[in-house]
mmCIF file of C-alpha atoms in Angstrom:
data_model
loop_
_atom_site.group_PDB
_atom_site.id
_atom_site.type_symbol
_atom_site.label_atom_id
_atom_site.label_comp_id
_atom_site.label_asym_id
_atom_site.label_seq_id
_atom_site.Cartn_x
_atom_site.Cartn_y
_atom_site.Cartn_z
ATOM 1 C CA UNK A 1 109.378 161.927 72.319
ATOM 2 C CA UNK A 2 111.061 161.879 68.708
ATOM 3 C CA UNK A 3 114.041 163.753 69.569
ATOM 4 C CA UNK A 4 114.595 161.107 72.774
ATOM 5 C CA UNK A 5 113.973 158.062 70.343
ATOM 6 C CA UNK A 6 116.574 159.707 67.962
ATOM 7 C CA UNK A 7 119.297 160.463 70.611
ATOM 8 C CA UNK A 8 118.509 157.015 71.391
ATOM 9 C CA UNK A 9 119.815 155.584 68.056
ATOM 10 C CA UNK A 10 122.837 157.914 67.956
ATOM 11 C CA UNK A 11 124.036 156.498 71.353
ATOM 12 C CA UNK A 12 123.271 153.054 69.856
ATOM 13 C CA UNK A 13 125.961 153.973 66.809
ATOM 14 C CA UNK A 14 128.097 155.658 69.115
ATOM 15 C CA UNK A 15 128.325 152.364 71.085
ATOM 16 C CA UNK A 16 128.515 150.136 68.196
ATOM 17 C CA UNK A 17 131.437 152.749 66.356
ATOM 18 C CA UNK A 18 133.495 152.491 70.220
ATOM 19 C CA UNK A 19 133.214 148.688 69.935
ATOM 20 C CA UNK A 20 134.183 149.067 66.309
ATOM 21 C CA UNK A 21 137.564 150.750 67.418
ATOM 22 C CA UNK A 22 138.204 148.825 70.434
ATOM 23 C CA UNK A 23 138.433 146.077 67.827
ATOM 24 C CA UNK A 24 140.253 147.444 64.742
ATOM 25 C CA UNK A 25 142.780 148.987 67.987
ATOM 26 C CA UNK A 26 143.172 145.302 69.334
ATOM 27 C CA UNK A 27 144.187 144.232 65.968
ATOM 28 C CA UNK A 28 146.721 147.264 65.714
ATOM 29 C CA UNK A 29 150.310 145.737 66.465
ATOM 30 C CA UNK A 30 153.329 148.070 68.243
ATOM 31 C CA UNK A 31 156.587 147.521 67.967
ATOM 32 C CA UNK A 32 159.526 148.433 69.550
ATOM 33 C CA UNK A 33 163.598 147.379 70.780
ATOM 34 C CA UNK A 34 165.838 147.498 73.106
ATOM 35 C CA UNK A 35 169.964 147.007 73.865
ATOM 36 C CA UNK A 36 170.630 148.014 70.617
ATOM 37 C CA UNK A 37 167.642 145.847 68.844
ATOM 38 C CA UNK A 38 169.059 142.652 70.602
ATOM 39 C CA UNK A 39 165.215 142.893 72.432
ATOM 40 C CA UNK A 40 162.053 143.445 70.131
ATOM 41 C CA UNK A 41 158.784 143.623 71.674
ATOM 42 C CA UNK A 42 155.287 143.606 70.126
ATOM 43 C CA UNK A 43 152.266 144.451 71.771
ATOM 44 C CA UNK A 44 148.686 144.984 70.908
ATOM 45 C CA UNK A 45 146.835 148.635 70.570
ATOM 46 C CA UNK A 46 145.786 147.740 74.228
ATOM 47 C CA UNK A 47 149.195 147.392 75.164
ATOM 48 C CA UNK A 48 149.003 143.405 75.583
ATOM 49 C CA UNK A 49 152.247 141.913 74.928
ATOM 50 C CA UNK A 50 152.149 139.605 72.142
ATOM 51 C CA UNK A 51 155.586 138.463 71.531
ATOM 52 C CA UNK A 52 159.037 138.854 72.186
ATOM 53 C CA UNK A 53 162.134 138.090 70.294
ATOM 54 C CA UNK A 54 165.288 137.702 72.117
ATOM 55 C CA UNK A 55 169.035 137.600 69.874
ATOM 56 C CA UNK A 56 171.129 134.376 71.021
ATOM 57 C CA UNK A 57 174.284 136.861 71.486
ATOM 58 C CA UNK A 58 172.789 138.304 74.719
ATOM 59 C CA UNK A 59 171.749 135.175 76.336
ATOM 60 C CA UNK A 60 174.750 134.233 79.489
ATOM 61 C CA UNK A 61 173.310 132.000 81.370
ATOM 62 C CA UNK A 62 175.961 132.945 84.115
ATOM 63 C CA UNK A 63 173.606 136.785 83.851
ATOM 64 C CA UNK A 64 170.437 136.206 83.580
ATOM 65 C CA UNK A 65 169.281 139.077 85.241
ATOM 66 C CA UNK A 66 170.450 141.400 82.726
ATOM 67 C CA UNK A 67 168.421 139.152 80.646
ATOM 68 C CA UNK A 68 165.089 139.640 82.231
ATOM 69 C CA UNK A 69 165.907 143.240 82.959
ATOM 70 C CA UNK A 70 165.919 144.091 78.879
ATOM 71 C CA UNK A 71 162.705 142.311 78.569
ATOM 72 C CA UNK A 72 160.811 143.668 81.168
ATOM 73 C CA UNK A 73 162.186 147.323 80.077
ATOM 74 C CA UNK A 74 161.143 146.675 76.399
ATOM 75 C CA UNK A 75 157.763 145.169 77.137
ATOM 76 C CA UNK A 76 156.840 148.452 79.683
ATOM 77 C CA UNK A 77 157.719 150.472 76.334
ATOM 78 C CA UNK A 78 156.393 148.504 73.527
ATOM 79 C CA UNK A 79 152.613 150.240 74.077
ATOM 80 C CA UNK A 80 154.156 153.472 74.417
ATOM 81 C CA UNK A 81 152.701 156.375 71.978
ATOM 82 C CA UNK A 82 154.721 157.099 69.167
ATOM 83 C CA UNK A 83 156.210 153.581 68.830
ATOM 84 C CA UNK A 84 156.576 152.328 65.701
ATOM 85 C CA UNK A 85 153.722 149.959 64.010
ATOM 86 C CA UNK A 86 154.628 147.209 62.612
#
C-alpha cells in the first residue's frame, strides 16, 4: 500500500508541474510578420491571438481584401514553432 500512496503523490506533482506549464506557456508571447513587416501578429504559447498591428501604408479602402488576407495569413503563423518570442 506505500508504494500506491507514493505513486499517488507523484501524479499529484505531476499534475500540479502540467498546470504549472500550461500557465508559465499562456504567459509566453509569439511573435511574428508579414508583407514585409507591414502585418505583426502576437499570440499566446496556446496560439491565442492577442494582438495585431496593422501599418497605415497598406490600408486601401478601395482593397480590403488584400487587407484581411495578410491578417488572417499572419495570425495562422504567429503560433507557429520556431517563431520568434517577443
Amino acid at each position: 500500500m506505500r508504494d500506491l500512496g507514493k505513486m499517488m503523490k507523484q501524479v499529484q506533482k505531476l499534475q500540479q508541474d502540467v498546470a504549472r506549464l500550461q500557465e508559465e506557456l499562456k504567459a509566453e508571447r509569439v511573435e511574428a510578420t508579414a508583407g514585409g513587416g507591414v502585418v505583426r501578429a502576437v499570440a499566446n504559447g496556446h496560439g491565442e491571438l492577442q494582438e495585431v498591428t496593422i501599418d497605415p501604408s497598406v490600408v486601401d479602402p478601395s482593397d480590403i481584401g488584400l487587407l484581411q488576407d495578410l491578417v488572417v495569413r499572419r495570425g495562422q503563423r504567429s503560433a507557429a514553432p520556431g517563431e520568434t518570442k517577443s
